[in-house]
CSV table of C-alpha atoms in Angstrom, one decimal:
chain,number,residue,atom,x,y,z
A,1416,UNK,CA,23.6,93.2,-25.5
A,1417,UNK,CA,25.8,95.5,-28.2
A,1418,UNK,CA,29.3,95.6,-27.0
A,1419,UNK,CA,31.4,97.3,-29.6
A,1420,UNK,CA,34.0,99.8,-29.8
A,1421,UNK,CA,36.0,100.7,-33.1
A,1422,UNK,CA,37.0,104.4,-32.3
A,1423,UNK,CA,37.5,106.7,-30.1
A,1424,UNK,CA,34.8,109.4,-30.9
A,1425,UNK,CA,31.5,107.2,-32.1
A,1426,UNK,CA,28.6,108.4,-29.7
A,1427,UNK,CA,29.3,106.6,-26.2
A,1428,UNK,CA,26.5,104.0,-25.3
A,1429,UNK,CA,28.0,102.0,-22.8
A,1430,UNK,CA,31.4,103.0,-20.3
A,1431,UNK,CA,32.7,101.1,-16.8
A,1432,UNK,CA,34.2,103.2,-14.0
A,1433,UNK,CA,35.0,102.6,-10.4
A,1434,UNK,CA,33.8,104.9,-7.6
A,1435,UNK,CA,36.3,105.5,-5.7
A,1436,UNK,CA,36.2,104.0,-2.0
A,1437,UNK,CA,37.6,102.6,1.2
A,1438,UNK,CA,40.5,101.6,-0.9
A,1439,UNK,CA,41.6,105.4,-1.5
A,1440,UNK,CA,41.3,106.3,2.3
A,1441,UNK,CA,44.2,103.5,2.8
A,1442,UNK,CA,46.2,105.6,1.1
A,1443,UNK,CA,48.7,107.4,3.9
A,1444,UNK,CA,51.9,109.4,3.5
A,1445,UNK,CA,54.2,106.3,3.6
A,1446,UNK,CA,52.6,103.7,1.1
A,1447,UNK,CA,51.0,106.4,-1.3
A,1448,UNK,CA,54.1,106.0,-3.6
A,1449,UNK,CA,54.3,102.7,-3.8
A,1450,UNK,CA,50.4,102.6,-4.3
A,1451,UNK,CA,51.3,105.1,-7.4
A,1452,UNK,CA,49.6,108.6,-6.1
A,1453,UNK,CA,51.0,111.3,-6.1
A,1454,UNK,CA,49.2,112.7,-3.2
A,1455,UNK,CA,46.4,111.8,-0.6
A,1456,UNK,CA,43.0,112.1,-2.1
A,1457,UNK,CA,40.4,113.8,0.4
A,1458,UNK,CA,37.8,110.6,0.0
A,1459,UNK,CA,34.8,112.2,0.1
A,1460,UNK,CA,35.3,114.9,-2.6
A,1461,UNK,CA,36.7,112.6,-4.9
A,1462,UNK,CA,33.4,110.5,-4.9
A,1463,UNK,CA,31.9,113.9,-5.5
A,1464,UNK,CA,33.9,114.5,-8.2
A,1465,UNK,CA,33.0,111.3,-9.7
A,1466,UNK,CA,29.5,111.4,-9.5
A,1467,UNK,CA,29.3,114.4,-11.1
A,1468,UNK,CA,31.7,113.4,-14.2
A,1469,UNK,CA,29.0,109.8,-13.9
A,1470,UNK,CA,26.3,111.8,-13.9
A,1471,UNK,CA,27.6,114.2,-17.1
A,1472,UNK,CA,28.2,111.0,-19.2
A,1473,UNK,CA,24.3,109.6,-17.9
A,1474,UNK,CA,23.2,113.3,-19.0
A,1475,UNK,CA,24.2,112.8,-22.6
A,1476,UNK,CA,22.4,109.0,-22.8
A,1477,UNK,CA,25.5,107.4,-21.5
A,1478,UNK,CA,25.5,103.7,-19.6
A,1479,UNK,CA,27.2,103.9,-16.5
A,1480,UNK,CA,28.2,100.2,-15.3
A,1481,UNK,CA,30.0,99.8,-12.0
A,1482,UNK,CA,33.3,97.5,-11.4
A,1483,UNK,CA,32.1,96.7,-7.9
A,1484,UNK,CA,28.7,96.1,-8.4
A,1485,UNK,CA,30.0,93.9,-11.6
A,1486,UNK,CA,32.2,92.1,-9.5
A,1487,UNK,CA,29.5,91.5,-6.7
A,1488,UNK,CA,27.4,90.2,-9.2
A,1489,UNK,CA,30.3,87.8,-10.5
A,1490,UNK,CA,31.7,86.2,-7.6
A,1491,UNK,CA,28.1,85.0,-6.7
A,1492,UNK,CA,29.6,82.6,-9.6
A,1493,UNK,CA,31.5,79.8,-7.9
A,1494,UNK,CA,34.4,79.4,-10.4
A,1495,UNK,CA,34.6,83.6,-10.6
A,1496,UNK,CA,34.6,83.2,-6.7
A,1497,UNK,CA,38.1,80.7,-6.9
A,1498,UNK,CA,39.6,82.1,-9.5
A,1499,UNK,CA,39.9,85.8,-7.8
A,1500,UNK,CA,40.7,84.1,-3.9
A,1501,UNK,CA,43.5,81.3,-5.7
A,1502,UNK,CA,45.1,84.8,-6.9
A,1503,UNK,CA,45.7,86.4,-3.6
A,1504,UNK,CA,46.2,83.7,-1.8
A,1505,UNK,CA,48.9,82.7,-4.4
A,1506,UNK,CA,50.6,85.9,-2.8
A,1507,UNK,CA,54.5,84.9,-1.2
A,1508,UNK,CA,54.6,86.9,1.2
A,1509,UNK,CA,51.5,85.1,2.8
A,1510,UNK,CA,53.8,81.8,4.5
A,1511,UNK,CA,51.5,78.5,4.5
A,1512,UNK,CA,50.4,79.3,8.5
A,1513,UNK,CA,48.6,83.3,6.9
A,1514,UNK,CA,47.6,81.9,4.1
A,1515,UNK,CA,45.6,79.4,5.4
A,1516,UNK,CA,43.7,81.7,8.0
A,1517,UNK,CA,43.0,83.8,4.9
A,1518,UNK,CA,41.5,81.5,3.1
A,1519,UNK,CA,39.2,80.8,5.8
A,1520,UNK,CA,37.9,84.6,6.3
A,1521,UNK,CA,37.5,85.2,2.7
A,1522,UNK,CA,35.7,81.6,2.1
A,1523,UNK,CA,33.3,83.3,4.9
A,1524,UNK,CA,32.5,86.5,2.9
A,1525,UNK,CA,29.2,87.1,1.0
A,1526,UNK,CA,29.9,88.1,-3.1
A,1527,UNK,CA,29.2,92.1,-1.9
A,1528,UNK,CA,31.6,91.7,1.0
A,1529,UNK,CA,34.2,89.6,-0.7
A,1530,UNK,CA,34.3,92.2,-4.1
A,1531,UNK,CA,34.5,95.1,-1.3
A,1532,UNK,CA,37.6,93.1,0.5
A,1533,UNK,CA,39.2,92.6,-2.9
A,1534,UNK,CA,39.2,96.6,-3.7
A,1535,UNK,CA,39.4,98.0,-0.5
A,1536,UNK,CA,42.2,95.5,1.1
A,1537,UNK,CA,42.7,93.6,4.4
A,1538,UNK,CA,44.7,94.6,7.3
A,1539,UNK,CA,46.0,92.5,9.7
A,1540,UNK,CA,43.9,93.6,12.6
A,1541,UNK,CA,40.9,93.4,10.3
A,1542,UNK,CA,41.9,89.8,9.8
A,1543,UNK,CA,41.7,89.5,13.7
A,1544,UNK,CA,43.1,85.6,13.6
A,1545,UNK,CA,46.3,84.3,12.6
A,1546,UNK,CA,49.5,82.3,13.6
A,1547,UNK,CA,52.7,82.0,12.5
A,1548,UNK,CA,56.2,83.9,11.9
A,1549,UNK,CA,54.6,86.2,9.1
A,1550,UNK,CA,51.5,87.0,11.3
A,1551,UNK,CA,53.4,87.5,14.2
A,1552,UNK,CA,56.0,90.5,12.2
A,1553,UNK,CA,53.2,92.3,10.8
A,1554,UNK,CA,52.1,95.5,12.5
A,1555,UNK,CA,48.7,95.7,12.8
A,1556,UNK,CA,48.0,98.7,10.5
A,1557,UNK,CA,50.3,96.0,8.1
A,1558,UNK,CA,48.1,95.1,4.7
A,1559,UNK,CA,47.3,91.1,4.2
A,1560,UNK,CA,45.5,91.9,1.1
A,1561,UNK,CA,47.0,95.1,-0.7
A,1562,UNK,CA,44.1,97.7,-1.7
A,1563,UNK,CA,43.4,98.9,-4.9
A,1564,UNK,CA,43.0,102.9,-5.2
A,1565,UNK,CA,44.3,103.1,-9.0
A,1566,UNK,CA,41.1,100.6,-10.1
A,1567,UNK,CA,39.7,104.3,-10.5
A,1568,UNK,CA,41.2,103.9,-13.9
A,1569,UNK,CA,39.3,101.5,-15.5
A,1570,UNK,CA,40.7,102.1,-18.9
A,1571,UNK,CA,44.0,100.5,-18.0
A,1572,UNK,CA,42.9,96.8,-17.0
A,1573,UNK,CA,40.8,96.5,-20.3
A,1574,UNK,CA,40.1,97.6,-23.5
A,1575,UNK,CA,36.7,96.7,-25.8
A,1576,UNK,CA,38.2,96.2,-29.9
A,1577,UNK,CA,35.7,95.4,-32.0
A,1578,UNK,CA,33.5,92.8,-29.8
A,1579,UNK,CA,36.7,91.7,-28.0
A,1580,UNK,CA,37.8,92.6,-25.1
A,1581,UNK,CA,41.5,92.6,-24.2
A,1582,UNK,CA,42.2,92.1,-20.5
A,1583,UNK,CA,45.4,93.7,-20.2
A,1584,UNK,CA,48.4,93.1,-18.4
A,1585,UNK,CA,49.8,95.5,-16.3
A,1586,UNK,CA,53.4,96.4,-15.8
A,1587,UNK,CA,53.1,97.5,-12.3
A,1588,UNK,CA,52.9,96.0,-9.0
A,1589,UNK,CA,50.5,97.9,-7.5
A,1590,UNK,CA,48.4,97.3,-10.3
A,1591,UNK,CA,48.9,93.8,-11.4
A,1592,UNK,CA,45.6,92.3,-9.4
A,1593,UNK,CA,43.3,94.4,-10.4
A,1594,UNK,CA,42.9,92.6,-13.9
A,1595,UNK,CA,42.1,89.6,-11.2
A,1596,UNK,CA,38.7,91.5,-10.8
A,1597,UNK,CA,38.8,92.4,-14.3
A,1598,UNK,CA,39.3,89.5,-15.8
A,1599,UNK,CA,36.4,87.4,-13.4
A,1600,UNK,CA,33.8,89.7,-14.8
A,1601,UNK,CA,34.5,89.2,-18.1
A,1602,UNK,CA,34.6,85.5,-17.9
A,1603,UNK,CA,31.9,85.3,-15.5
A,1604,UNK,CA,29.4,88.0,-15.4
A,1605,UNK,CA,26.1,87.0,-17.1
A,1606,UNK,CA,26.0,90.3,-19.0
A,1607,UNK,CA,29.4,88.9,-20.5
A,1608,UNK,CA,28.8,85.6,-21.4
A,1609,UNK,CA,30.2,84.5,-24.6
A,1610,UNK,CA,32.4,87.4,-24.8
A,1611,UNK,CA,35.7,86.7,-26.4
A,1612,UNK,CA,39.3,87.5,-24.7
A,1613,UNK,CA,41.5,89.2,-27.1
A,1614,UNK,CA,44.6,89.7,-24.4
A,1615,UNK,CA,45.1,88.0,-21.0
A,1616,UNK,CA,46.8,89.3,-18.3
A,1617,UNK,CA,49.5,86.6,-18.1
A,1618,UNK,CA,51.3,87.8,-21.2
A,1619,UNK,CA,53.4,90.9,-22.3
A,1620,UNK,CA,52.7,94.1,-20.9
A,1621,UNK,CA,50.2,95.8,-22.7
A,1622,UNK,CA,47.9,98.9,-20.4
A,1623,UNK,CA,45.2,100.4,-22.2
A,1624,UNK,CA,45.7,104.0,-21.7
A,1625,UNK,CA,48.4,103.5,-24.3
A,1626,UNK,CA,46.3,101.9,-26.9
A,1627,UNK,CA,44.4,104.2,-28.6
A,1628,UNK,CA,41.6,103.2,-31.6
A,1629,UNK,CA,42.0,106.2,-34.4
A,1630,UNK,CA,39.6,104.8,-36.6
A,1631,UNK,CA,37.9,101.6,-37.8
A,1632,UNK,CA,41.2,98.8,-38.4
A,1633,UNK,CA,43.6,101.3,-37.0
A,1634,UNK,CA,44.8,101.4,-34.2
A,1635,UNK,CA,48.2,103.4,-32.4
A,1636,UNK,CA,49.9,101.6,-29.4
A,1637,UNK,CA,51.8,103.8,-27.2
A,1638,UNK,CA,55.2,101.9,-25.5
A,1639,UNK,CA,57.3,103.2,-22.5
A,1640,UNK,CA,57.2,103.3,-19.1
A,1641,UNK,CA,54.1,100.7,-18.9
A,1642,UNK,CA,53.3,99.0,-22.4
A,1643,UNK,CA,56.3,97.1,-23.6
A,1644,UNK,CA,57.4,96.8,-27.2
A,1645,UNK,CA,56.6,93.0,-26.8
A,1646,UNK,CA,53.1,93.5,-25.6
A,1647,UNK,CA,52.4,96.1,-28.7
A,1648,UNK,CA,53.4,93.5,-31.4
A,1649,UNK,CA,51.3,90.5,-29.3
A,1650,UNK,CA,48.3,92.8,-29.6
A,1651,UNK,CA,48.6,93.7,-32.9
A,1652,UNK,CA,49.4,90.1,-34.1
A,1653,UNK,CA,45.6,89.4,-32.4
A,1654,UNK,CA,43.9,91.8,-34.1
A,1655,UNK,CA,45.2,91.2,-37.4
A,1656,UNK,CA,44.6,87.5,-37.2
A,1657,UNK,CA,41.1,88.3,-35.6
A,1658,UNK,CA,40.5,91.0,-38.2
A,1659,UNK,CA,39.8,93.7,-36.2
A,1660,UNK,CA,42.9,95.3,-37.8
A,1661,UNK,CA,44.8,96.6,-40.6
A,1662,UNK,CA,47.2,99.0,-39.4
A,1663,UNK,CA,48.7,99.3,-35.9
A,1664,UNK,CA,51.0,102.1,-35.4
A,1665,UNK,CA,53.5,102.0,-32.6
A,1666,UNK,CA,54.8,105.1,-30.6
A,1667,UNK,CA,57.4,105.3,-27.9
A,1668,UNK,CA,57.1,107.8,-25.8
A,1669,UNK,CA,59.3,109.2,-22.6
A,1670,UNK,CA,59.6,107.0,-19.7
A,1671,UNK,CA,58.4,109.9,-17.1
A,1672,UNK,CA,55.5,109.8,-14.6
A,1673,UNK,CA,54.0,112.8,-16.5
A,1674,UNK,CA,53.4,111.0,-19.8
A,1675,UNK,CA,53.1,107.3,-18.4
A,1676,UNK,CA,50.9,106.5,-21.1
A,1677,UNK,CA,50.1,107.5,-24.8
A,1678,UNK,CA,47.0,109.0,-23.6
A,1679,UNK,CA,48.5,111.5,-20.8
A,1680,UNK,CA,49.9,113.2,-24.1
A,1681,UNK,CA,47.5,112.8,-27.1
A,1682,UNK,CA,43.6,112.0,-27.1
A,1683,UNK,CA,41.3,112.0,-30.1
A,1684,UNK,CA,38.1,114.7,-30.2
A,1685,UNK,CA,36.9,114.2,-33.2
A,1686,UNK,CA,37.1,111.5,-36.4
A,1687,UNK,CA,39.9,113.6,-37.8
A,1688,UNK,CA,41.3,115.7,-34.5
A,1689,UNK,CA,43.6,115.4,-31.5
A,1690,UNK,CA,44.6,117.0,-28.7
A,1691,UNK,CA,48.3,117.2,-28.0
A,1692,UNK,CA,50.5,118.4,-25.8
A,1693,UNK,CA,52.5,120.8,-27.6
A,1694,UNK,CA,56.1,119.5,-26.3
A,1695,UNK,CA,55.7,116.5,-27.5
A,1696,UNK,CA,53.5,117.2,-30.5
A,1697,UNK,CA,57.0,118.1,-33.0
A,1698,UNK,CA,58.5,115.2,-31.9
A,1699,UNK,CA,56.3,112.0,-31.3
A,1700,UNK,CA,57.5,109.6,-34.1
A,1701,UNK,CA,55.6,106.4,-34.7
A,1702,UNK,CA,56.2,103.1,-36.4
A,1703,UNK,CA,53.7,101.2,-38.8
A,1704,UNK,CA,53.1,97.6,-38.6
A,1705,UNK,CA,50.9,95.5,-40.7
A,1706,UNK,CA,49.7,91.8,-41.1
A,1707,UNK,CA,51.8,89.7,-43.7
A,1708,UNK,CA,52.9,86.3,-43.3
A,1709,UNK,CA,55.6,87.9,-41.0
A,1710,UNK,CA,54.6,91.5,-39.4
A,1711,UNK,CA,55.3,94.3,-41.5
A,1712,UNK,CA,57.4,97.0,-39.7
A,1713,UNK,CA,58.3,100.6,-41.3
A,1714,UNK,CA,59.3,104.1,-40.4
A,1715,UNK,CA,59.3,106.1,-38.2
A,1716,UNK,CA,57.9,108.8,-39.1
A,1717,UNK,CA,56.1,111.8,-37.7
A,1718,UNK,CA,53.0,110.1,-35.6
A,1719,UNK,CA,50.5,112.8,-37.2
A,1720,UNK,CA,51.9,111.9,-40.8
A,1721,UNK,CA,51.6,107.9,-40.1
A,1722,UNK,CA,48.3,108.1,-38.6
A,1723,UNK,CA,46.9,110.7,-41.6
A,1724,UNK,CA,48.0,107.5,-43.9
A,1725,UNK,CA,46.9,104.4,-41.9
A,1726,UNK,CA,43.3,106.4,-41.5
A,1727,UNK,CA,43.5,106.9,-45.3
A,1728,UNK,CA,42.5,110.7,-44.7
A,1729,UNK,CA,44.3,113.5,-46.2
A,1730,UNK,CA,45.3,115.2,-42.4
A,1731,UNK,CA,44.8,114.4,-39.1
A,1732,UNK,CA,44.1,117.5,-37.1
A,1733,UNK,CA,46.2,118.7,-34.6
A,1734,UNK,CA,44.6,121.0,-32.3
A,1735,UNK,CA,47.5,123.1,-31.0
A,1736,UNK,CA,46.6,124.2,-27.6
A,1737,UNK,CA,49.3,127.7,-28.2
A,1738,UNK,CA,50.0,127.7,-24.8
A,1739,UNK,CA,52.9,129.1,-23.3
A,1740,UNK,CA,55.7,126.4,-22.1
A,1741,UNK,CA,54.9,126.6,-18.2
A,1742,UNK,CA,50.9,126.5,-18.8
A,1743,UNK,CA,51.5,124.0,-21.1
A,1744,UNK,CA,53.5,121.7,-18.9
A,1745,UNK,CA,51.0,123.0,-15.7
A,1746,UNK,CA,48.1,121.3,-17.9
A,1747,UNK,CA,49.5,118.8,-19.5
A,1748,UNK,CA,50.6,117.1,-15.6
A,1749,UNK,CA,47.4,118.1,-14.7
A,1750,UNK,CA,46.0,115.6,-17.6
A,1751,UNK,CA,44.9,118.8,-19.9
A,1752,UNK,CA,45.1,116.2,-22.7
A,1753,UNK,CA,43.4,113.0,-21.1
A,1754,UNK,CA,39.6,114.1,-22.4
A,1755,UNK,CA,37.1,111.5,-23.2
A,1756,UNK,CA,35.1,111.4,-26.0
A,1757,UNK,CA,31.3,111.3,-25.8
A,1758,UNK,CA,30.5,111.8,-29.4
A,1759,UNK,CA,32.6,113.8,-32.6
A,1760,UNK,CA,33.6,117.4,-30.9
A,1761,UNK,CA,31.9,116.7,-27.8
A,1762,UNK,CA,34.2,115.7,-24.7
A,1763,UNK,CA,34.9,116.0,-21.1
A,1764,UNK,CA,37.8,117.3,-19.2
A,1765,UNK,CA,39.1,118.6,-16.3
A,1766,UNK,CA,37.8,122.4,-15.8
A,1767,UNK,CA,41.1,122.7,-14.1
A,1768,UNK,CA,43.1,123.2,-17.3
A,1769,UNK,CA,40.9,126.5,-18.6
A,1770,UNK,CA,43.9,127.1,-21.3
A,1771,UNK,CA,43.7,123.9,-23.2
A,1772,UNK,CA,39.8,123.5,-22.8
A,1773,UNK,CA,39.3,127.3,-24.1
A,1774,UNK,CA,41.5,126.3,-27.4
A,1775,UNK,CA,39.0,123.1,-27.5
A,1776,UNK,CA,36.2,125.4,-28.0
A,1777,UNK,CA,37.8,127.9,-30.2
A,1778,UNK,CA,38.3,124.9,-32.5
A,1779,UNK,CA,34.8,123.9,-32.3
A,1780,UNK,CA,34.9,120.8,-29.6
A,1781,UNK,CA,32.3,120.9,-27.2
A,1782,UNK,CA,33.8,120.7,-23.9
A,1783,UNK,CA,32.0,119.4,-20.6
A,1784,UNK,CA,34.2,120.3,-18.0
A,1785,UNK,CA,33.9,118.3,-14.5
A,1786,UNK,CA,35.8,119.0,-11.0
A,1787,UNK,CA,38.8,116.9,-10.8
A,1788,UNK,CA,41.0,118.3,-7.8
A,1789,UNK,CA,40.9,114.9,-5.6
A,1790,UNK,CA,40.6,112.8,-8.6
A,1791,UNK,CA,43.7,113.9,-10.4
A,1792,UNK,CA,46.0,113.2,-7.4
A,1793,UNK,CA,46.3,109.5,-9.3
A,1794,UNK,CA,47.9,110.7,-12.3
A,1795,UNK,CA,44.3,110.3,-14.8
A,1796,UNK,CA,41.9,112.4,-16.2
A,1797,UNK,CA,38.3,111.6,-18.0
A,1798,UNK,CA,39.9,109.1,-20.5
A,1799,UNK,CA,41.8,107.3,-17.9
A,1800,UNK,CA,38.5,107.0,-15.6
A,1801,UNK,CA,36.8,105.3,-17.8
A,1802,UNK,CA,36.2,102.0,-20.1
A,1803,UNK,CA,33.8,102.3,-23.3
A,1804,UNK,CA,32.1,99.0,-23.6
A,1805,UNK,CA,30.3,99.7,-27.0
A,1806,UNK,CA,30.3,102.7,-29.1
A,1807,UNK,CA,27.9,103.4,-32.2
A,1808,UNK,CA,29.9,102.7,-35.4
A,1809,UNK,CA,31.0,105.8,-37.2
A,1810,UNK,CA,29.6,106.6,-40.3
């Protein structure tokens, strides 16, 4: 099996998402910060929603792999199986007398059940035994196992460079197991074997809607609120030593829950074109690194300007979305510029933002536009929702 991705726009063979599940229906009004959501999701339209943007991508000859059924598949492994139950368990707040009954009901679970458990959560009274002074405290609504409603974005906890795949490490709580899950199928999954790991999740901070691959040997790291500058240089020291890179370009951008990561402000649509939201489009600077003996830092300059250079073309395209500054900060939140790529000026977006993808198609991008009104309450869009596994090469 080909699994390959150099860019962001080469025709889109092969992507993983998550449908969304049991584990968004935990969300209530007094953990859905902490769990990172900005509202509560009505379950069963967001699974609509995501069928439809699943079956759009399978519509233009896309693969659709699932992280459940992967994981399923992988825990039937025996080693996948320990490494994913040592990581909860491994949880402090547990206390030895909880941990040991948990270790017990999981041990009992069958690969389907055990994945679902794993996404989904456990509460106390689903546990239904347990002793001691942590069991005893806990309400019974009170989550053993913490569930996993932003796995939905499947582009965070890994991210495919070259035949590599980089199992990333993310910087918040909430989020931090699901590379667990991650990780297990890429290590263990038969579809996998052999597969190199480029980045683990023990390291630096590194999330990959913040590393974005402009072209063959280039890529641009965003750093803020989730990628650290740390995790940026880690990654690019990888790829240069594993030659998967020449240039990496580093970009800070605000530390706001509206533009957590690179891509909730700027996303490729074609081999020389992005979208970008226009507050930020005057002003994002980035830095250039290359290999040497030691790294080779310089700049900054104007991101558009560093980019142009690193992907040796004369301009990279901005598409300027000329909206208004309330539409454009409507759009923008509501991830107007988080679009995935299928192919070179063909992408999908949220039909929500009618502005930005009307300015798409007057600059001749194909736009696919999919519901995303129970989907978007996570902070993601198209890009966000999905992993490319392989890409055809462009050129």
């Amino acid at each position: 099996m080909n699994h390959h991705v150099d860019s962001e726009v080469g025709r889109l063979g092969t992507v993983l998402l998550h449908r969304p599940g049991a584990e968004l229906a935990r969300l209530t009004p007094r953990n859905n910060d902490s769990l990172l959501f900005d509202g509560i999701p009505w379950v069963g339209r967001a699974q609509e929603e995501h069928d439809i943007f699943a079956d759009a991508l399978r519509a233009h000859g896309v693969e659709v792999l699932y992280v459940a059924e992967l994981l399923a598949e992988a825990l039937a492994v025996p080693a996948a199986r320990d490494e994913v139950t040592a990581t909860v368990l491994a949880d402090f707040r547990l206390g030895d007398s909880l941990r040991r009954h948990v270790a017990a009901h999981l041990a009992a679970l069958d690969p389907v059940t055990l994945a679902t458990t794993l996404i989904a959560g456990l509460s106390r009274a689903e546990l239904r035994t347990g002793t001691g002074l942590v069991h005893a405290l806990m309400n019974r609504s009170d989550f053993i196992i913490d569930p996993l409603p932003n796995l939905l974005f499947t582009r965070d906890s890994s991210v495919w460079i070259g035949d590599q795949v980089a199992v990333t490490s993310l910087a918040m709580h909430a989020r931090q197991r699901e590379t667990t899950l991650t990780h297990a199928i890429y290590r263990y999954h038969p579809r996998f074997a052999g597969t190199e790991l480029l980045y683990e999740p023990t390291i630096e901070h590194l999330e990959g809607g913040d590393v974005l691959l402009l072209a063959p040997g280039v890529l641009a790291v965003g750093v803020g609120e989730r990628t650290r500058p740390a995790g940026a240089e880690r990654l690019a020291r990888r790829c240069f030593e594993r030659g998967h890179a020449h240039t990496v370009l580093v970009v800070p951008i605000a530390q706001e829950r509206a533009t957590m990561h690179l891509d909730t402000v700027c996303t490729m649509v074609d081999t020389d074109a992005v979208l970008m939201y226009p507050n930020v489009a005057g002003t994002l600077q980035a830095w250039t690194v290359t290999a040497g003996e030691e790294l080779s830092v310089s700049g900054p300059e104007p991101f558009v300007v560093a980019a142009a250079k690193a992907m040796r073309i004369d301009t990279l395209r901005l598409i300027d979305t000329g909206l208004d500054p309330v539409t454009a900060e409507r759009e923008q939140w509501d991830d107007g510029n988080n679009t995935l790529a299928i192919a070179p000026r063909l992408c999908v977006a949220y039909e929500r933002n009618v502005e930005t993808n009307a300015q798409l198609e007057r600059q001749g991008i194909q736009v696919i536009r999919i519901p995303g009104s129970e989907l978007g309450s996570g902070r993601g869009g198209p890009r966000c929702m999905s992993a490319p596994i392989a890409r055809r090469p462009l050129g």
